[in-house]
Short mmCIF file of C-alpha atoms in Angstrom, two decimals:
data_model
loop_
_atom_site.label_atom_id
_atom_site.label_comp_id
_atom_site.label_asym_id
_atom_site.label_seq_id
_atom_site.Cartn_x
_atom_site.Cartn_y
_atom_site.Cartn_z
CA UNK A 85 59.92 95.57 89.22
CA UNK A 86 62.22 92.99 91.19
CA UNK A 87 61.32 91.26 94.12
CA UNK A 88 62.07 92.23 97.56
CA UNK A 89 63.36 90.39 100.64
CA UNK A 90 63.45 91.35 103.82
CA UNK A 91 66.10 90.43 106.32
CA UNK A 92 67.23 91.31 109.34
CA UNK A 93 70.30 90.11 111.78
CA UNK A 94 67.97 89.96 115.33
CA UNK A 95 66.28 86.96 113.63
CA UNK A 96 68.99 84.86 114.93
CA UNK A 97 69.03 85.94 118.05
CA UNK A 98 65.86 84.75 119.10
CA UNK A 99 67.50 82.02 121.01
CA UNK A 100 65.79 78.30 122.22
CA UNK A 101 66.47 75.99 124.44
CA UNK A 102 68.84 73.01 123.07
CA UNK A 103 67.15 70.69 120.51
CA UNK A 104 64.15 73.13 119.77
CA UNK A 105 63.15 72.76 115.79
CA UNK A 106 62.76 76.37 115.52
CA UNK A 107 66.22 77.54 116.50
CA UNK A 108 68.37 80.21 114.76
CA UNK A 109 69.85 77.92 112.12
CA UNK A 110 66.50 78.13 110.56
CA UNK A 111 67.14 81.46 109.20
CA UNK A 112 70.58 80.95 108.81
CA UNK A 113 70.31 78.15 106.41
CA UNK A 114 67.83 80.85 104.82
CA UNK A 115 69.89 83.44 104.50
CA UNK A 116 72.64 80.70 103.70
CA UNK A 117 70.82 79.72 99.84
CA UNK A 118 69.50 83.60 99.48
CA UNK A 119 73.23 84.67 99.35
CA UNK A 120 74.22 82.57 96.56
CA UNK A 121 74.60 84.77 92.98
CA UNK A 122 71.12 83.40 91.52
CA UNK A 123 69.37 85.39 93.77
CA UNK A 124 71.73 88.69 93.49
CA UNK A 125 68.87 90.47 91.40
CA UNK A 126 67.04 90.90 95.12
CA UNK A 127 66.17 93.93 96.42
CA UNK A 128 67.79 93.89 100.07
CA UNK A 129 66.12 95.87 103.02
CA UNK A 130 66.79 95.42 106.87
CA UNK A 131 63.46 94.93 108.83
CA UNK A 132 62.38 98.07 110.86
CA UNK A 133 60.87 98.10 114.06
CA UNK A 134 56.71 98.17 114.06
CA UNK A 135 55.46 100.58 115.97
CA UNK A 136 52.47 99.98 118.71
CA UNK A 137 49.82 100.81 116.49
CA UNK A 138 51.16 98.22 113.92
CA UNK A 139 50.61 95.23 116.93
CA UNK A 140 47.04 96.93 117.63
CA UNK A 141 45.98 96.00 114.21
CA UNK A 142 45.39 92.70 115.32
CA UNK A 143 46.40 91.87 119.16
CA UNK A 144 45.15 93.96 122.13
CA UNK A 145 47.40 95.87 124.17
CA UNK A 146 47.17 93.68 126.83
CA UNK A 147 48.64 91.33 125.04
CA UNK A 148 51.46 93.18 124.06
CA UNK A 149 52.14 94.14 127.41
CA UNK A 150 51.89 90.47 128.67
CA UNK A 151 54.75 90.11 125.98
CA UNK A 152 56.61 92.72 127.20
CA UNK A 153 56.43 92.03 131.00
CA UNK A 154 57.39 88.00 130.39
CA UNK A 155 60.49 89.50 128.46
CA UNK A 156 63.84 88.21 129.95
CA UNK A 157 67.06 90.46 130.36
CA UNK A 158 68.75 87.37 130.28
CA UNK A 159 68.09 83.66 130.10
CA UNK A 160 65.28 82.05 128.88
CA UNK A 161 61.84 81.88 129.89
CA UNK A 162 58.72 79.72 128.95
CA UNK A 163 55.35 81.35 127.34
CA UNK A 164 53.94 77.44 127.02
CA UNK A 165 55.34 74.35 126.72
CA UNK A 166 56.86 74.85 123.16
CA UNK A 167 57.00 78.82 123.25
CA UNK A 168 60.11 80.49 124.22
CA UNK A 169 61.62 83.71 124.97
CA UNK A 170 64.88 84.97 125.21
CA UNK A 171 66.79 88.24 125.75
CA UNK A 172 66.15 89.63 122.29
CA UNK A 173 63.18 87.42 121.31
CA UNK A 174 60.65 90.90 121.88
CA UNK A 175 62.89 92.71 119.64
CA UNK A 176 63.20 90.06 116.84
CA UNK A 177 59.04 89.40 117.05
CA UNK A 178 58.32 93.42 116.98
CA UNK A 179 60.84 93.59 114.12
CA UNK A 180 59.26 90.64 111.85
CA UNK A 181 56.22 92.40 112.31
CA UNK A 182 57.84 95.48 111.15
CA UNK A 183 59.41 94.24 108.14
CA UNK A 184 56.05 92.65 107.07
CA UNK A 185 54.36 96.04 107.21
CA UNK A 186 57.35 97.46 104.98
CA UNK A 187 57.17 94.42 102.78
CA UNK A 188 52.94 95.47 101.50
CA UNK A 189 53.87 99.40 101.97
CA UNK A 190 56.80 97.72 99.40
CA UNK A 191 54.67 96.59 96.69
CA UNK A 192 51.67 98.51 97.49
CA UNK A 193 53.57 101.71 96.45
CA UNK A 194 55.23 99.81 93.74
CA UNK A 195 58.62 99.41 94.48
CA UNK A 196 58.38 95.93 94.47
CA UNK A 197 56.39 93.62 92.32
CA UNK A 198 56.51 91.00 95.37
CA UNK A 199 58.37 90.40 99.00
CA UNK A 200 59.64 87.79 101.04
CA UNK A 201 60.28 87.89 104.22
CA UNK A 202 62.89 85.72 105.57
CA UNK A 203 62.29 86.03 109.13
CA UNK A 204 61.74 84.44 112.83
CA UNK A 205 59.62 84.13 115.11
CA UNK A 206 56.70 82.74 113.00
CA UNK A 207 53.32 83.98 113.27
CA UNK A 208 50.15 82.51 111.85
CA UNK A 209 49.76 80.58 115.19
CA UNK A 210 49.45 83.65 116.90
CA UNK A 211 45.61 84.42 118.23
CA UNK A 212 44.73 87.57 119.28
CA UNK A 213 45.84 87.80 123.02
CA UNK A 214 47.80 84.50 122.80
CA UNK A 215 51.48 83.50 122.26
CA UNK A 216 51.62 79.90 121.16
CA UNK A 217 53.08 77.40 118.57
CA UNK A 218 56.57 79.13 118.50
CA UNK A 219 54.39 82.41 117.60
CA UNK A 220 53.88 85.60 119.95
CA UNK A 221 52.42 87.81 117.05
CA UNK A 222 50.55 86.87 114.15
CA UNK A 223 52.65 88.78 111.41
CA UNK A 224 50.30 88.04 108.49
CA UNK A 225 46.95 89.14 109.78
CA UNK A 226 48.52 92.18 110.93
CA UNK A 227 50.55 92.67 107.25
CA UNK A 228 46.70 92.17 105.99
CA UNK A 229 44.96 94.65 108.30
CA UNK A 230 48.08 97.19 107.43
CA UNK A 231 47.53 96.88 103.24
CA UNK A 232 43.41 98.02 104.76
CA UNK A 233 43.78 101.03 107.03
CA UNK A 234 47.49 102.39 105.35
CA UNK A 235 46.76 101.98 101.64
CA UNK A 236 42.75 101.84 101.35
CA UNK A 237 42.40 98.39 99.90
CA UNK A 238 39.04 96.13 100.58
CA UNK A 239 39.95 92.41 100.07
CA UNK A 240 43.04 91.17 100.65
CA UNK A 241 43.85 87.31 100.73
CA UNK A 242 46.01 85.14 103.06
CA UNK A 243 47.10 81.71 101.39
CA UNK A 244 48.72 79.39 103.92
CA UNK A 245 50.88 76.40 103.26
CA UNK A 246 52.20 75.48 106.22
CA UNK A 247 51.73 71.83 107.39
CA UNK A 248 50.26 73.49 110.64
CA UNK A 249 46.90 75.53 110.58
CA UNK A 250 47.17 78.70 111.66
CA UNK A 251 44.84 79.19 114.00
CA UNK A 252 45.79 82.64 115.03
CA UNK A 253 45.28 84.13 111.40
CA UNK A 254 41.71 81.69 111.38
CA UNK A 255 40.61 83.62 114.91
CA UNK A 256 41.69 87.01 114.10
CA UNK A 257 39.45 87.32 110.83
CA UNK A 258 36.62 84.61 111.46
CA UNK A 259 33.64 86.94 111.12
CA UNK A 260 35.91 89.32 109.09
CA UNK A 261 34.37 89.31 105.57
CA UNK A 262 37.46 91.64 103.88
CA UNK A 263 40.18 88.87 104.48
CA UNK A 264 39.68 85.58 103.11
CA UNK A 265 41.88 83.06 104.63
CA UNK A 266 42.61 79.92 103.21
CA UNK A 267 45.00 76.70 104.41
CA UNK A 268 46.05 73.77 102.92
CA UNK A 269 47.38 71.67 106.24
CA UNK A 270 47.62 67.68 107.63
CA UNK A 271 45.13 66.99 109.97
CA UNK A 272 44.91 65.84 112.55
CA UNK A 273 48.00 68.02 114.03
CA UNK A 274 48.88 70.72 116.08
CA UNK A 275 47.02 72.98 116.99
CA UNK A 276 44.15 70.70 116.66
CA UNK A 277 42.03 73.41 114.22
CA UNK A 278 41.20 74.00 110.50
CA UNK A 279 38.11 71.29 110.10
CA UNK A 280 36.87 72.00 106.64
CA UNK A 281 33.59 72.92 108.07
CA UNK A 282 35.64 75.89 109.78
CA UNK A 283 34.26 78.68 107.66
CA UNK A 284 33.83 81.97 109.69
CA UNK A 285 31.65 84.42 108.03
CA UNK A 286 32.13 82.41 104.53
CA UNK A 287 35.81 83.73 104.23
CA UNK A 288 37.47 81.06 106.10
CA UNK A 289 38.48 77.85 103.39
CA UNK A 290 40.21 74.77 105.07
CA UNK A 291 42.14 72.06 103.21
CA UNK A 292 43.38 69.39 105.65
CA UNK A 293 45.17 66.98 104.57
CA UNK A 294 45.59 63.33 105.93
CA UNK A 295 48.78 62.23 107.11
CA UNK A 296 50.95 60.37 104.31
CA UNK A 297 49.55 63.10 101.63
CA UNK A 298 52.08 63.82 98.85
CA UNK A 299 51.75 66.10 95.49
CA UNK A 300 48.31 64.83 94.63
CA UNK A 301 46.72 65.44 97.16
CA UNK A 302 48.10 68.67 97.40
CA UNK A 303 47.39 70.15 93.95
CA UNK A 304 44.08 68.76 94.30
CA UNK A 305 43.39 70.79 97.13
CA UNK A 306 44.92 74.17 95.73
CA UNK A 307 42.98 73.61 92.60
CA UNK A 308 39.26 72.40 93.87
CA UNK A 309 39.73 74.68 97.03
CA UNK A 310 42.16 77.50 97.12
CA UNK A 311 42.38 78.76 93.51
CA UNK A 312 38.25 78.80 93.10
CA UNK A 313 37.94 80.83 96.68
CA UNK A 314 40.25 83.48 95.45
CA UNK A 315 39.08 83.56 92.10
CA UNK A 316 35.62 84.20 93.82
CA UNK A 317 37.23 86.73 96.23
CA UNK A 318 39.16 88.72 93.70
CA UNK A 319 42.21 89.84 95.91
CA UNK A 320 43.76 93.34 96.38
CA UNK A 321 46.53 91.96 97.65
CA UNK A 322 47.78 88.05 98.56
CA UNK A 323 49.73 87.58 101.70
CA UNK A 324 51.82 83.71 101.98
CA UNK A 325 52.00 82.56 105.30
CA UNK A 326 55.13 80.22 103.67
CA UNK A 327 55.88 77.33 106.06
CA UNK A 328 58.01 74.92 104.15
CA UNK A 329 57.19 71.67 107.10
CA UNK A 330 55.26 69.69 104.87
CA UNK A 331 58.46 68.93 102.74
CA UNK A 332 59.08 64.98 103.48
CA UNK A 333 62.20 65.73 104.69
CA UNK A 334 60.04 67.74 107.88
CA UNK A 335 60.40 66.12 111.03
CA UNK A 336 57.11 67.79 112.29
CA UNK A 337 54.78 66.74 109.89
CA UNK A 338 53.87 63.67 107.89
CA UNK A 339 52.49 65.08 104.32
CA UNK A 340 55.06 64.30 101.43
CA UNK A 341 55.66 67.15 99.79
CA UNK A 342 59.08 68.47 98.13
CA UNK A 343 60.56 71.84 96.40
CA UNK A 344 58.49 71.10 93.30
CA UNK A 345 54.83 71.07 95.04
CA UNK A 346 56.60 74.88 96.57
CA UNK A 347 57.52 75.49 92.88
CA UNK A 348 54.28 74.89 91.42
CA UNK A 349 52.16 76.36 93.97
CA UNK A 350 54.00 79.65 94.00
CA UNK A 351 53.16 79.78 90.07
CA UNK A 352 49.52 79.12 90.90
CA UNK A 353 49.09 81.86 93.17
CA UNK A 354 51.50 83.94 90.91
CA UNK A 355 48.83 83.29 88.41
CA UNK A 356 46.23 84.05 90.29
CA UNK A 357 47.47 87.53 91.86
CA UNK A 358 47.50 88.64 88.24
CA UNK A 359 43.93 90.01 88.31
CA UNK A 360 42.74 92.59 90.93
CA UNK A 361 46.09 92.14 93.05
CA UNK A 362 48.28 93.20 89.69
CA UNK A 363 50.51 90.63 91.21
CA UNK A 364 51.21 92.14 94.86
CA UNK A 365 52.46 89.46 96.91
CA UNK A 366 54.06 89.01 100.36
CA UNK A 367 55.13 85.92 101.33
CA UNK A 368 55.86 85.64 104.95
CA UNK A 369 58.11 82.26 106.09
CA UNK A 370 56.37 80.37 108.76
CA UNK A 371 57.56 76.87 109.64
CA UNK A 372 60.51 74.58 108.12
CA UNK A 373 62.67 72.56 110.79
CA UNK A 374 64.71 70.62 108.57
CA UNK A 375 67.35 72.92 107.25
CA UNK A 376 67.94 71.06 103.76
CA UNK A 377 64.51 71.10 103.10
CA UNK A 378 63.77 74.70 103.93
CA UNK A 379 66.87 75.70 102.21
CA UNK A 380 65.97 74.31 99.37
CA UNK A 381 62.08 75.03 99.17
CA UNK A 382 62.46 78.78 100.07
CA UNK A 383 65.33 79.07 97.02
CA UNK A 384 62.45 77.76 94.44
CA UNK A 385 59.81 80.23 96.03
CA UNK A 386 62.11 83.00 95.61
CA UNK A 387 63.13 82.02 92.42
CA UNK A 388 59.55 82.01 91.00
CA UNK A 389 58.60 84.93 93.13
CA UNK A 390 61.58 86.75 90.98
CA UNK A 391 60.58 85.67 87.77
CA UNK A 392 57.44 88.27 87.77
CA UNK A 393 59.75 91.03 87.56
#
């Protein structure tokens, strides 16, 4: 089975205000490396739309009316200080929450061995009736909650790399015993959360990170943190919330990683999806503002992500 990637062409038209980090190029310079003829093995699919009950998973309707109501027909408006919506900014969130639904009904039905989605808005900082941190809906709790009530699995883990916690996916399940959660992050940073002694209802595993951290630091925490809690949990399924912002390159975080921290801790999660999960994973990008650096740190996931096929 070959890996899957989802795409989709509204991703960059969720437009920002001039000199935002999480503009359009983002997924450009994405969709930019994915195109090149290493990764023409790829299973291709367009995004499609989630429908209500999909955003219910995880957010209340309120909040997807509140969404729907600050919508602009044209322009720009502000959700906070750093949150932004344009014309076709519903449409591109409702349709990366889509895709990552399609990406676990993907490899849960075995078409795929494994997914990426390449896809804005982000998501992880989502909470459940709260836009925030470039995020209005939290794409990987509700691609978690999806694998439970459409295709009857128990556990399912969420790994997340992203320099920034993601205190959306940390709120949503924090007395949720099914989903563990588990970040490796700098701290202190936005959004301010992901203490180790966060823990929820035991299913909740924090790795912050000081500022300056590089590769050691890093492996050390997947392997005396991350890898033991899901050996312990014994996955179904393992959802990436993929932000590639603590490459050194990043000009919104200070850890010191690069494309070979990516490349090994793909192959450690890799390794350890082999067991309950038979190797289902979706990997979901979150942050990456510098475009070399996400370029080339989403080209090395994917190209690991492809070699389980």
């Amino acid at each position: 089975m070959a890996t899957l990637l989802i795409h989709h062409p509204v991703f960059a038209e969720h437009l920002v205000p001039f000199g935002h980090p999480e503009r359009p190029e983002r997924i450009r310079a994405v969709e930019a490396v994915l195109a090149e003829d290493r990764f023409a093995a790829l299973i291709r699919e367009e995004a499609r739309m989630a429908d209500v009950e999909m955003i219910l998973l995880c957010h209340p309707r309120s909040h997807l009316d509140a969404m729907r109501h600050y919508s602009p027909s044209e322009s720009m408006i502000r959700v906070d200080a750093d949150t932004t919506m344009s014309s076709k900014t519903l449409e591109a969130a409702l349709i990366a929450v889509g895709g990552a639904c399609q990406a676990v009904d993907a490899v849960m039905d075995g078409d795929a061995q494994n997914a990426f989605c390449a896809m804005r808005p982000p998501g992880h900082h989502a909470e459940p009736d709260r836009a925030m941190g470039f995020c209005f809906f939290n794409q990987a709790a509700i691609a978690a909650r999806h694998a439970q009530r459409g295709h009857g699995i128990e556990r399912v883990a969420i790994v997340d790399w992203d320099v920034h916690h993601g205190n959306g996916t940390q709120a949503i399940f924090w007395d949720d015993p099914s989903v563990l959660y588990a970040s490796v992050h700098q701290m202190p940073l936005y959004p301010g959360t992901g203490a180790a002694s966060e823990i929820g209802a035991g299913n909740i595993v924090n790795a912050p990170l000081p500022p300056g951290a590089g590769s050691a630091e890093f492996r050390h925490a997947f392997e005396s943190r991350i890898l033991p809690a899901l050996d312990a949990f014994q996955p179904e399924l393992l959802i990436l919330s993929a932000g590639f912002d603590a490459h050194h390159r990043d000009p919104l975080g200070e850890l010191m990683l690069d494309e070979a921290d990516f490349a090994w801790a793909t192959d450690r999660l890799m390794e350890s999806a082999a067991g309950p999960a038979l190797g289902r994973i979706v990997s979901i990008l979150e942050g990456g503002y510098d475009l070399k650096a996400l370029a080339a740190s989403t080209a090395v996931h994917v190209e690991r992500l492809m070699r389980a096929g």
